[in-house]
C-alpha cells in the first residue's frame, strides 16, 4: 500500500518510507491511498478466527508488500502476546480492557508493532534511526519498552515536567540503554510541536534519520484498529448495535476505530469522550475547530489541545461535517465528574476503572440517554494503578499492584531537563 500526505504537497510513498519518515516532508500526516473493505463473510465468520488471524487480515493491505506476509505473521504473534478482554458491567455497558501489556496502557500494541516493523526495515541499514516521541503520559513508556534494545534505533522521549503520573514517569525514565528521556518545561503540546519542528529542521535531518513513534506514524497508529474488531468478536452474538466510547486525546485510537469501520466492521456509532480538553466536543457543536493550549486534568494522557489525528478523521469523512456528525458524538467531562464516575463504577459494579476509562464510561452514559437501544463499550485504556493516588483516594480502597508496575516502582529516574527547541537540538546533535 502507498500513502499520501494529508497536506498534499509531498510525493506519495510506500509503507516502508512512511514508517521511516514518520511525517511527510510537507509536514502532513500520511494516509493510505486506498481502504479496501473486507468481505462480509470475514465478519460473519469471526467466531472461528483467532486474534492473530484477525489482526493479520485487517492490517495486511496496509503493510504488504513492504512487510512480507510471513514476516507480518511473526510480528503480529510477537506483538499480541496478551489478552484484550471485554467485561460486561450491565446490559448496556461493557468495558474493553486494553491494559494487559507490559506497560499497562493501550499504546503497547502500536509500540511493539512499530518497533518490529522498524527493526525489519533497518536490518540491512548502516545508518542509525532516531525515534522522537512526545508523550502526555503513556506513549513514552510503551515506546521505551517496545524499542528497548532494538539494534540501530535510539529513542528520545519528550514529556511535560510534573504533568505525568509517578508511575508513568518511572516507566519512561528508568530504562536507559538506547532510551533518553527529556523533561520539558511546558505542556504536552509544546513537546509535540518540538517533535514536529525537528522533522523540518534540515540541520538535523541532514545529520540523522529521524522518525516518530507517536500515532502520526502509520505503524503506531494503524494496529490500534485491532481493538475494535476484538471487542466485536466478543460481543456480536449478544448485542447487535455496538457503539464505542473512546477516551480521546490525540484522537489516534478513535480514528483507528473508524478505519476498522471502513473495513466493514459493523460499528453503529463512535463517542469521543474528552476531559476539559474539549476542542473536538466544541467543533461538533459549532463547526469551528479552535485548538487551544492544553489544561491539566486527572486523566492526564488526554491533555491534548491540538489533536494530531483529527485531520485523519476529517479525511475519512471527506471533510463532510454532516457525515462526521452522523457517526461521531463527543462529550467532555470535568475532573469532578470523572471522580464521581470512578466511585459509581466501583460501588455499582465492583469494578476499578482508571480516570481515562471513567471519562469513557461517562461518554457511554451520556449517549445511552438518547440511544437506550444500543450497547456501549468504553475503552479502558490504562490500568488504574498507573494513577494510584487519584484512584485510591477516590474509591477509598487500596488496590493491588500488578507485577508490571512493581517492577518499575523502585527504579531511579534519569532525565534531562530542557525548556526550548534549541536545547532539544543540542541533545540530538551530541
Ligand atoms: C490512558 C490513555 N487514554 C486515552 C488516551 C488518548 O488516546 P488518543 O491519543 O489515541 O486519543 C491516551 C493517550 O493517548 C492514554 O494514554
Ligand atoms: N496520550 C498520549 C499522547 C500522544 O499520543 P499518540 O497516540 O499520538 O502517541 C500519551 O500518552 O503520550
Tab-separated table of C-alpha atoms and ligand atoms in Angstrom:
chain	number	residue	atom	x	y	z
A	1	UNK	CA	0.000	0.000	0.000
A	2	UNK	CA	1.161	3.517	-0.765
A	3	UNK	CA	0.497	6.543	1.382
A	4	UNK	CA	-0.167	10.206	0.608
A	5	UNK	CA	0.432	13.263	2.705
A	6	UNK	CA	-2.679	14.990	4.029
A	7	UNK	CA	-1.017	18.315	3.189
A	8	UNK	CA	-0.965	17.086	-0.440
A	9	UNK	CA	2.377	18.775	-1.177
A	10	UNK	CA	4.680	15.757	-0.958
A	11	UNK	CA	5.043	12.720	-3.213
A	12	UNK	CA	3.146	9.529	-2.374
A	13	UNK	CA	5.303	6.908	-0.762
A	14	UNK	CA	5.499	3.260	0.332
A	15	UNK	CA	4.632	1.889	3.796
A	16	UNK	CA	8.337	1.445	4.498
A	17	UNK	CA	9.148	5.031	3.644
A	18	UNK	CA	6.152	6.361	5.578
A	19	UNK	CA	7.309	4.445	8.676
A	20	UNK	CA	10.919	5.565	8.362
A	21	UNK	CA	9.962	9.210	7.780
A	22	UNK	CA	7.110	9.369	10.304
A	23	UNK	CA	5.832	12.653	8.923
A	24	UNK	CA	5.770	13.632	5.218
A	25	UNK	CA	8.284	16.276	4.035
A	26	UNK	CA	5.426	18.821	3.768
A	27	UNK	CA	4.678	18.179	7.485
A	28	UNK	CA	1.483	16.305	6.583
A	29	UNK	CA	0.344	13.072	8.201
A	30	UNK	CA	0.436	10.041	5.926
A	31	UNK	CA	-2.836	8.356	4.958
A	32	UNK	CA	-3.378	5.141	2.937
A	33	UNK	CA	-4.168	5.644	-0.761
A	34	UNK	CA	-6.982	3.107	-0.532
A	35	UNK	CA	-9.075	1.393	2.115
A	36	UNK	CA	-10.475	-1.853	0.735
A	37	UNK	CA	-13.378	-3.237	2.761
A	38	UNK	CA	-13.044	-6.883	3.795
A	39	UNK	CA	-15.711	-9.322	2.562
A	40	UNK	CA	-18.830	-9.572	4.752
A	41	UNK	CA	-18.008	-13.247	5.274
A	42	UNK	CA	-14.896	-12.216	7.257
A	43	UNK	CA	-17.046	-10.621	9.955
A	44	UNK	CA	-19.694	-13.372	9.763
A	45	UNK	CA	-17.000	-15.970	10.379
A	46	UNK	CA	-15.249	-14.034	13.163
A	47	UNK	CA	-16.053	-16.602	15.878
A	48	UNK	CA	-13.737	-19.026	14.095
A	49	UNK	CA	-10.787	-16.652	13.875
A	50	UNK	CA	-8.060	-16.114	16.480
A	51	UNK	CA	-6.880	-12.626	17.440
A	52	UNK	CA	-3.713	-13.067	15.406
A	53	UNK	CA	-5.693	-14.166	12.333
A	54	UNK	CA	-7.990	-11.159	12.719
A	55	UNK	CA	-5.023	-8.810	13.093
A	56	UNK	CA	-3.298	-10.298	10.035
A	57	UNK	CA	-6.355	-9.977	7.776
A	58	UNK	CA	-7.231	-6.458	8.895
A	59	UNK	CA	-3.778	-4.903	8.574
A	60	UNK	CA	-2.352	-6.880	5.634
A	61	UNK	CA	-3.441	-4.474	2.890
A	62	UNK	CA	-1.799	-1.528	4.672
A	63	UNK	CA	1.673	-3.009	5.174
A	64	UNK	CA	2.338	-5.510	2.381
A	65	UNK	CA	4.386	-5.980	0.248
A	66	UNK	CA	6.992	-3.952	2.202
A	67	UNK	CA	6.437	-6.313	5.118
A	68	UNK	CA	6.144	-9.787	3.533
A	69	UNK	CA	3.230	-11.923	4.768
A	70	UNK	CA	5.384	-14.429	6.695
A	71	UNK	CA	7.238	-11.599	8.491
A	72	UNK	CA	3.914	-9.894	9.237
A	73	UNK	CA	2.596	-13.070	10.865
A	74	UNK	CA	5.623	-13.221	13.176
A	75	UNK	CA	5.375	-9.510	14.025
A	76	UNK	CA	1.706	-9.924	14.941
A	77	UNK	CA	2.311	-13.040	17.043
A	78	UNK	CA	5.067	-11.294	18.997
A	79	UNK	CA	3.021	-8.099	19.366
A	80	UNK	CA	-0.207	-9.671	20.618
A	81	UNK	CA	1.126	-11.798	23.436
A	82	UNK	CA	-1.507	-10.702	25.979
A	83	UNK	CA	-5.285	-10.564	26.293
A	84	UNK	CA	-7.967	-7.972	25.372
A	85	UNK	CA	-10.991	-8.995	27.464
A	86	UNK	CA	-14.410	-7.353	27.382
A	87	UNK	CA	-16.066	-7.102	30.813
A	88	UNK	CA	-19.817	-6.533	30.855
A	89	UNK	CA	-20.881	-4.069	33.571
A	90	UNK	CA	-24.589	-4.212	32.757
A	91	UNK	CA	-26.963	-4.920	29.865
A	92	UNK	CA	-25.965	-1.660	28.140
A	93	UNK	CA	-22.354	-1.032	29.121
A	94	UNK	CA	-19.145	-3.035	28.747
A	95	UNK	CA	-15.508	-2.150	29.038
A	96	UNK	CA	-12.749	-3.356	26.744
A	97	UNK	CA	-9.582	-3.757	28.809
A	98	UNK	CA	-6.568	-2.640	26.820
A	99	UNK	CA	-4.080	-2.659	29.665
A	100	UNK	CA	-2.738	-6.191	29.813
A	101	UNK	CA	0.520	-5.417	28.007
A	102	UNK	CA	3.959	-4.745	29.503
A	103	UNK	CA	3.341	-1.048	30.349
A	104	UNK	CA	-0.361	-1.486	31.101
A	105	UNK	CA	-1.621	1.048	28.547
A	106	UNK	CA	-3.221	0.581	25.156
A	107	UNK	CA	-0.124	2.023	23.472
A	108	UNK	CA	1.732	-1.261	23.927
A	109	UNK	CA	0.286	-2.827	20.779
A	110	UNK	CA	1.181	0.026	18.430
A	111	UNK	CA	4.611	0.498	20.000
A	112	UNK	CA	5.508	-3.203	19.770
A	113	UNK	CA	4.203	-3.466	16.217
A	114	UNK	CA	6.087	-0.391	15.046
A	115	UNK	CA	9.335	-1.394	16.795
A	116	UNK	CA	9.285	-4.700	14.927
A	117	UNK	CA	8.493	-3.083	11.564
A	118	UNK	CA	11.331	-0.597	12.018
A	119	UNK	CA	13.661	-3.377	13.181
A	120	UNK	CA	12.817	-5.299	9.972
A	121	UNK	CA	13.367	-2.276	7.706
A	122	UNK	CA	16.563	-1.390	9.484
A	123	UNK	CA	18.275	-4.768	9.391
A	124	UNK	CA	20.447	-4.011	6.343
A	125	UNK	CA	20.841	-0.325	7.055
A	126	UNK	CA	24.069	1.150	8.398
A	127	UNK	CA	22.503	4.445	9.449
A	128	UNK	CA	21.039	4.641	12.946
A	129	UNK	CA	17.441	5.825	13.277
A	130	UNK	CA	16.419	8.285	15.989
A	131	UNK	CA	12.843	7.890	17.128
A	132	UNK	CA	11.375	11.067	18.607
A	133	UNK	CA	8.296	10.764	20.799
A	134	UNK	CA	6.127	13.318	22.573
A	135	UNK	CA	4.131	11.921	25.449
A	136	UNK	CA	1.426	13.136	27.780
A	137	UNK	CA	1.913	10.013	29.848
A	138	UNK	CA	1.562	6.596	28.268
A	139	UNK	CA	3.071	6.640	24.788
A	140	UNK	CA	6.523	7.320	26.248
A	141	UNK	CA	6.549	4.261	28.496
A	142	UNK	CA	5.134	1.971	25.821
A	143	UNK	CA	7.625	3.154	23.213
A	144	UNK	CA	10.543	2.908	25.663
A	145	UNK	CA	9.549	-0.661	26.462
A	146	UNK	CA	8.775	-1.638	22.861
A	147	UNK	CA	12.020	-0.226	21.430
A	148	UNK	CA	14.384	-1.161	24.272
A	149	UNK	CA	17.476	-2.770	22.808
A	150	UNK	CA	16.298	-2.596	19.154
A	151	UNK	CA	19.517	-2.562	17.098
A	152	UNK	CA	20.332	0.687	15.319
A	153	UNK	CA	17.477	2.635	16.930
A	154	UNK	CA	17.802	5.435	19.506
A	155	UNK	CA	14.689	6.702	21.227
A	156	UNK	CA	14.280	10.237	22.573
A	157	UNK	CA	11.141	10.858	24.641
A	158	UNK	CA	9.823	14.356	25.443
A	159	UNK	CA	7.396	14.648	28.347
A	160	UNK	CA	5.871	17.623	30.179
A	161	UNK	CA	7.587	18.065	33.540
A	162	UNK	CA	5.304	17.489	36.532
A	163	UNK	CA	2.318	16.547	34.357
A	164	UNK	CA	2.588	12.761	34.153
A	165	UNK	CA	1.840	10.316	36.978
A	166	UNK	CA	4.712	8.969	39.119
A	167	UNK	CA	4.438	5.515	37.598
A	168	UNK	CA	4.236	6.836	34.047
A	169	UNK	CA	7.399	8.842	34.750
A	170	UNK	CA	9.210	5.783	36.100
A	171	UNK	CA	8.223	3.797	33.014
A	172	UNK	CA	9.752	6.282	30.630
A	173	UNK	CA	12.817	7.460	32.567
A	174	UNK	CA	14.327	4.304	34.018
A	175	UNK	CA	15.193	2.012	31.119
A	176	UNK	CA	18.438	3.714	29.954
A	177	UNK	CA	20.352	1.850	27.124
A	178	UNK	CA	19.010	3.281	23.834
A	179	UNK	CA	16.286	5.329	25.576
A	180	UNK	CA	16.739	9.010	26.591
A	181	UNK	CA	14.038	10.936	28.476
A	182	UNK	CA	13.760	14.727	28.142
A	183	UNK	CA	11.735	16.537	30.764
A	184	UNK	CA	10.221	19.584	29.099
A	185	UNK	CA	9.280	22.752	30.926
A	186	UNK	CA	5.851	23.060	29.251
A	187	UNK	CA	2.714	21.130	28.343
A	188	UNK	CA	2.250	18.127	26.039
A	189	UNK	CA	1.520	20.334	23.025
A	190	UNK	CA	4.916	22.017	23.458
A	191	UNK	CA	6.544	18.566	23.304
A	192	UNK	CA	4.531	17.617	20.216
A	193	UNK	CA	5.361	20.932	18.492
A	194	UNK	CA	9.097	20.457	19.173
A	195	UNK	CA	8.978	16.965	17.658
A	196	UNK	CA	7.201	18.221	14.536
A	197	UNK	CA	9.666	21.133	14.246
A	198	UNK	CA	12.618	18.754	14.407
A	199	UNK	CA	11.348	16.907	11.323
A	200	UNK	CA	11.541	20.127	9.314
A	201	UNK	CA	14.949	21.145	10.587
A	202	UNK	CA	17.462	20.484	7.831
A	203	UNK	CA	20.416	20.883	10.149
A	204	UNK	CA	19.078	17.848	11.985
A	205	UNK	CA	17.699	15.842	9.090
A	206	UNK	CA	20.949	16.049	7.135
A	207	UNK	CA	22.818	14.592	10.136
A	208	UNK	CA	20.386	11.924	11.246
A	209	UNK	CA	17.462	9.759	10.184
A	210	UNK	CA	14.565	10.978	12.326
A	211	UNK	CA	11.210	9.288	12.730
A	212	UNK	CA	8.294	9.465	15.143
A	213	UNK	CA	6.668	6.792	17.298
A	214	UNK	CA	3.608	8.876	18.047
A	215	UNK	CA	0.385	7.984	16.330
A	216	UNK	CA	1.387	10.290	13.480
A	217	UNK	CA	3.463	7.275	12.382
A	218	UNK	CA	1.216	4.887	10.441
A	219	UNK	CA	2.880	1.816	12.000
A	220	UNK	CA	1.988	3.071	15.505
A	221	UNK	CA	-1.486	4.238	14.542
A	222	UNK	CA	-3.000	1.502	12.373
A	223	UNK	CA	-2.598	-1.557	14.687
A	224	UNK	CA	-4.958	0.195	17.115
A	225	UNK	CA	-7.802	-0.800	14.777
A	226	UNK	CA	-7.457	-4.389	16.090
A	227	UNK	CA	-9.091	-3.482	19.401
A	228	UNK	CA	-12.457	-2.680	17.880
A	229	UNK	CA	-12.557	-5.957	15.968
A	230	UNK	CA	-11.515	-7.928	19.068
A	231	UNK	CA	-14.371	-6.321	21.042
A	232	UNK	CA	-16.836	-7.066	18.245
A	233	UNK	CA	-15.766	-10.720	18.249
A	234	UNK	CA	-16.600	-10.937	21.966
A	235	UNK	CA	-19.915	-9.088	21.833
A	236	UNK	CA	-21.638	-9.563	18.487
A	237	UNK	CA	-23.607	-12.658	19.467
A	238	UNK	CA	-25.225	-10.805	22.365
A	239	UNK	CA	-25.544	-7.239	21.122
A	240	UNK	CA	-26.465	-6.022	17.675
A	241	UNK	CA	-25.995	-2.254	17.904
A	242	UNK	CA	-22.494	-1.690	19.266
A	243	UNK	CA	-21.142	1.799	19.923
A	244	UNK	CA	-17.664	2.639	21.199
A	245	UNK	CA	-16.826	5.364	23.679
A	246	UNK	CA	-13.156	6.188	23.270
A	247	UNK	CA	-11.331	8.329	25.843
A	248	UNK	CA	-9.579	10.665	23.433
A	249	UNK	CA	-6.541	12.932	23.460
A	250	UNK	CA	-4.604	12.868	20.206
A	251	UNK	CA	-7.539	11.016	18.546
A	252	UNK	CA	-5.368	8.230	17.112
A	253	UNK	CA	-7.276	5.442	18.812
A	254	UNK	CA	-10.759	6.543	17.785
A	255	UNK	CA	-9.511	7.264	14.279
A	256	UNK	CA	-8.139	3.707	14.092
A	257	UNK	CA	-11.615	2.509	15.138
A	258	UNK	CA	-13.043	4.452	12.221
A	259	UNK	CA	-10.592	2.646	9.935
A	260	UNK	CA	-11.961	-0.668	11.266
A	261	UNK	CA	-15.433	0.578	10.395
A	262	UNK	CA	-14.229	1.446	6.880
A	263	UNK	CA	-13.039	-2.156	6.584
A	264	UNK	CA	-16.663	-3.201	7.143
A	265	UNK	CA	-16.793	-3.751	10.915
A	266	UNK	CA	-20.426	-3.146	11.901
A	267	UNK	CA	-19.996	-0.301	14.401
A	268	UNK	CA	-23.095	1.839	14.884
A	269	UNK	CA	-21.515	4.972	16.308
A	270	UNK	CA	-18.416	6.456	17.961
A	271	UNK	CA	-18.250	8.647	21.032
A	272	UNK	CA	-15.176	10.784	21.605
A	273	UNK	CA	-15.071	11.165	25.369
A	274	UNK	CA	-12.942	14.072	26.484
A	275	UNK	CA	-11.806	15.726	29.684
A	276	UNK	CA	-11.676	19.541	29.843
A	277	UNK	CA	-9.513	19.499	26.711
A	278	UNK	CA	-12.576	19.765	24.536
A	279	UNK	CA	-11.571	21.078	21.092
A	280	UNK	CA	-13.460	18.316	19.282
A	281	UNK	CA	-16.549	18.459	21.517
A	282	UNK	CA	-16.770	22.150	20.671
A	283	UNK	CA	-16.121	21.524	16.982
A	284	UNK	CA	-19.083	19.172	16.730
A	285	UNK	CA	-21.284	21.830	18.321
A	286	UNK	CA	-20.060	24.844	16.384
A	287	UNK	CA	-18.223	23.553	13.265
A	288	UNK	CA	-15.325	25.770	14.442
A	289	UNK	CA	-12.046	23.955	15.033
A	290	UNK	CA	-10.104	26.023	17.559
A	291	UNK	CA	-7.027	24.311	19.005
A	292	UNK	CA	-6.050	25.769	22.356
A	293	UNK	CA	-3.343	25.203	24.969
A	294	UNK	CA	-3.988	22.028	26.917
A	295	UNK	CA	-5.156	22.193	30.525
A	296	UNK	CA	-4.024	19.774	33.213
A	297	UNK	CA	-6.530	17.141	34.386
A	298	UNK	CA	-6.561	13.865	36.324
A	299	UNK	CA	-6.878	11.958	33.010
A	300	UNK	CA	-3.516	13.431	32.043
A	301	UNK	CA	-2.759	11.300	28.982
A	302	UNK	CA	-5.706	13.039	27.293
A	303	UNK	CA	-4.426	16.553	27.998
A	304	UNK	CA	-4.044	17.485	24.342
A	305	UNK	CA	-5.092	20.875	22.991
A	306	UNK	CA	-4.437	20.251	19.299
A	307	UNK	CA	-5.111	16.584	18.472
A	308	UNK	CA	-2.813	15.369	15.674
A	309	UNK	CA	-5.191	12.827	14.220
A	310	UNK	CA	-8.272	14.953	13.810
A	311	UNK	CA	-7.155	15.688	10.258
A	312	UNK	CA	-7.188	11.937	9.508
A	313	UNK	CA	-10.750	11.742	10.813
A	314	UNK	CA	-11.767	14.575	8.508
A	315	UNK	CA	-10.155	12.750	5.602
A	316	UNK	CA	-12.145	9.578	6.351
A	317	UNK	CA	-15.354	11.636	6.163
A	318	UNK	CA	-14.140	13.625	3.134
A	319	UNK	CA	-14.361	16.824	5.187
A	320	UNK	CA	-18.136	16.454	5.283
A	321	UNK	CA	-19.254	17.823	8.630
A	322	UNK	CA	-22.754	16.305	8.452
A	323	UNK	CA	-21.383	12.842	7.605
A	324	UNK	CA	-18.979	13.085	10.536
A	325	UNK	CA	-21.730	14.142	12.939
A	326	UNK	CA	-23.844	11.153	11.861
A	327	UNK	CA	-21.124	8.839	13.086
A	328	UNK	CA	-19.436	10.711	15.926
A	329	UNK	CA	-20.694	12.293	19.124
A	330	UNK	CA	-18.454	13.969	21.637
A	331	UNK	CA	-18.852	14.955	25.264
A	332	UNK	CA	-16.416	16.439	27.718
A	333	UNK	CA	-16.307	15.924	31.468
A	334	UNK	CA	-14.666	17.704	34.380
A	335	UNK	CA	-12.343	16.106	36.938
A	336	UNK	CA	-15.160	16.278	39.484
A	337	UNK	CA	-17.436	14.248	37.196
A	338	UNK	CA	-14.587	11.821	36.485
A	339	UNK	CA	-14.081	11.171	40.209
A	340	UNK	CA	-17.832	10.659	40.697
A	341	UNK	CA	-17.748	8.157	37.843
A	342	UNK	CA	-14.792	6.272	39.399
A	343	UNK	CA	-16.836	5.939	42.604
A	344	UNK	CA	-20.011	4.918	40.783
A	345	UNK	CA	-18.260	2.230	38.729
A	346	UNK	CA	-16.691	0.851	41.898
A	347	UNK	CA	-19.814	0.991	44.072
A	348	UNK	CA	-22.295	-0.242	41.458
A	349	UNK	CA	-20.193	-2.824	39.621
A	350	UNK	CA	-17.243	-3.564	41.958
A	351	UNK	CA	-15.002	-2.563	39.068
A	352	UNK	CA	-11.930	-0.359	39.497
A	353	UNK	CA	-11.549	1.915	36.478
A	354	UNK	CA	-8.799	4.434	35.776
A	355	UNK	CA	-9.577	8.134	35.198
A	356	UNK	CA	-9.403	7.780	31.376
A	357	UNK	CA	-11.764	4.799	31.382
A	358	UNK	CA	-14.057	6.723	33.735
A	359	UNK	CA	-14.320	9.516	31.150
A	360	UNK	CA	-15.216	6.834	28.588
A	361	UNK	CA	-17.886	5.452	30.940
A	362	UNK	CA	-19.413	8.927	31.269
A	363	UNK	CA	-19.478	9.169	27.460
A	364	UNK	CA	-21.446	5.899	27.330
A	365	UNK	CA	-23.943	7.141	29.895
A	366	UNK	CA	-24.490	10.431	28.065
A	367	UNK	CA	-25.047	8.675	24.722
A	368	UNK	CA	-27.265	5.936	26.157
A	369	UNK	CA	-29.718	8.545	27.464
A	370	UNK	CA	-30.622	9.292	23.835
A	371	UNK	CA	-29.987	5.797	22.432
A	372	UNK	CA	-31.010	3.226	25.055
A	373	UNK	CA	-31.295	0.504	22.411
A	374	UNK	CA	-27.503	0.398	21.878
A	375	UNK	CA	-24.709	-1.398	23.720
A	376	UNK	CA	-21.843	0.924	24.587
A	377	UNK	CA	-18.265	-0.279	25.042
A	378	UNK	CA	-15.887	2.136	26.761
A	379	UNK	CA	-12.192	1.516	26.291
A	380	UNK	CA	-10.195	1.016	29.489
A	381	UNK	CA	-7.038	2.500	28.041
A	382	UNK	CA	-4.753	2.152	31.067
A	383	UNK	CA	-4.563	0.146	34.281
A	384	UNK	CA	-5.880	2.033	37.352
A	385	UNK	CA	-2.625	1.536	39.293
A	386	UNK	CA	-0.884	3.884	36.839
A	387	UNK	CA	-2.889	6.623	38.609
A	388	UNK	CA	-2.620	5.118	42.062
A	389	UNK	CA	-3.110	8.196	44.277
A	390	UNK	CA	-6.146	9.513	42.440
A	391	UNK	CA	-7.864	6.143	42.205
A	392	UNK	CA	-7.188	5.042	45.796
A	393	UNK	CA	-8.168	8.434	47.235
A	394	UNK	CA	-11.375	8.456	45.218
A	395	UNK	CA	-12.670	4.943	45.829
A	396	UNK	CA	-11.153	4.811	49.340
A	397	UNK	CA	-9.678	1.352	48.831
A	398	UNK	CA	-6.146	0.083	48.382
A	399	UNK	CA	-5.577	-1.670	45.101
A	400	UNK	CA	-3.076	-4.434	44.439
A	401	UNK	CA	-0.106	-3.538	42.302
A	402	UNK	CA	0.464	-5.795	39.306
A	403	UNK	CA	3.910	-7.163	38.541
A	404	UNK	CA	4.455	-4.769	35.604
A	405	UNK	CA	4.074	-1.802	37.969
A	406	UNK	CA	6.011	-3.278	40.919
A	407	UNK	CA	8.954	-3.808	38.561
A	408	UNK	CA	9.477	-0.061	37.992
A	409	UNK	CA	8.456	1.406	41.361
A	410	UNK	CA	11.906	1.428	42.959
A	411	UNK	CA	13.930	2.281	39.886
A	412	UNK	CA	15.809	5.558	39.744
A	413	UNK	CA	14.592	8.246	37.358
A	414	UNK	CA	17.083	9.574	34.806
A	415	UNK	CA	16.032	12.548	32.681
A	416	UNK	CA	17.482	15.667	31.069
A	417	UNK	CA	15.607	18.936	31.663
A	418	UNK	CA	15.031	21.161	28.647
A	419	UNK	CA	12.968	24.280	28.115
A	420	UNK	CA	13.428	25.200	24.443
A	421	UNK	CA	13.699	23.738	20.972
A	422	UNK	CA	17.390	24.705	20.811
A	423	UNK	CA	18.098	22.565	23.852
A	424	UNK	CA	16.383	19.613	22.176
A	425	UNK	CA	18.563	20.192	19.121
A	426	UNK	CA	21.705	20.244	21.228
A	427	UNK	CA	20.810	16.880	22.774
A	428	UNK	CA	20.085	15.374	19.373
A	429	UNK	CA	23.272	16.639	17.768
A	430	UNK	CA	25.511	15.408	20.612
B	1	LIG	C1	-4.665	6.088	29.076
B	1	LIG	C2	-4.943	6.844	27.832
B	1	LIG	N1	-6.211	7.042	27.483
B	1	LIG	C3	-6.530	7.746	26.383
B	1	LIG	C4	-5.554	8.300	25.582
B	1	LIG	C5	-5.957	9.055	24.364
B	1	LIG	O1	-5.730	8.308	23.202
B	1	LIG	P1	-5.569	9.026	21.808
B	1	LIG	O2	-4.402	9.938	21.923
B	1	LIG	O3	-5.352	7.935	20.824
B	1	LIG	O4	-6.838	9.778	21.581
B	1	LIG	C6	-4.206	8.115	25.911
B	1	LIG	C7	-3.091	8.670	25.136
B	1	LIG	O5	-3.038	8.711	24.009
B	1	LIG	C8	-3.901	7.327	27.053
B	1	LIG	O6	-2.643	7.088	27.378
B	2	LIG	N1	-1.894	10.400	25.162
B	2	LIG	C1	-0.650	10.232	24.528
B	2	LIG	C2	-0.285	11.420	23.732
B	2	LIG	C3	0.400	11.012	22.480
B	2	LIG	O1	-0.481	10.252	21.724
B	2	LIG	P1	-0.050	9.403	20.460
B	2	LIG	O2	-1.060	8.302	20.378
B	2	LIG	O3	-0.094	10.320	19.320
B	2	LIG	O4	1.324	8.874	20.685
B	2	LIG	C4	0.391	9.768	25.539
B	2	LIG	O5	0.028	9.061	26.446
B	2	LIG	O6	1.544	10.110	25.435
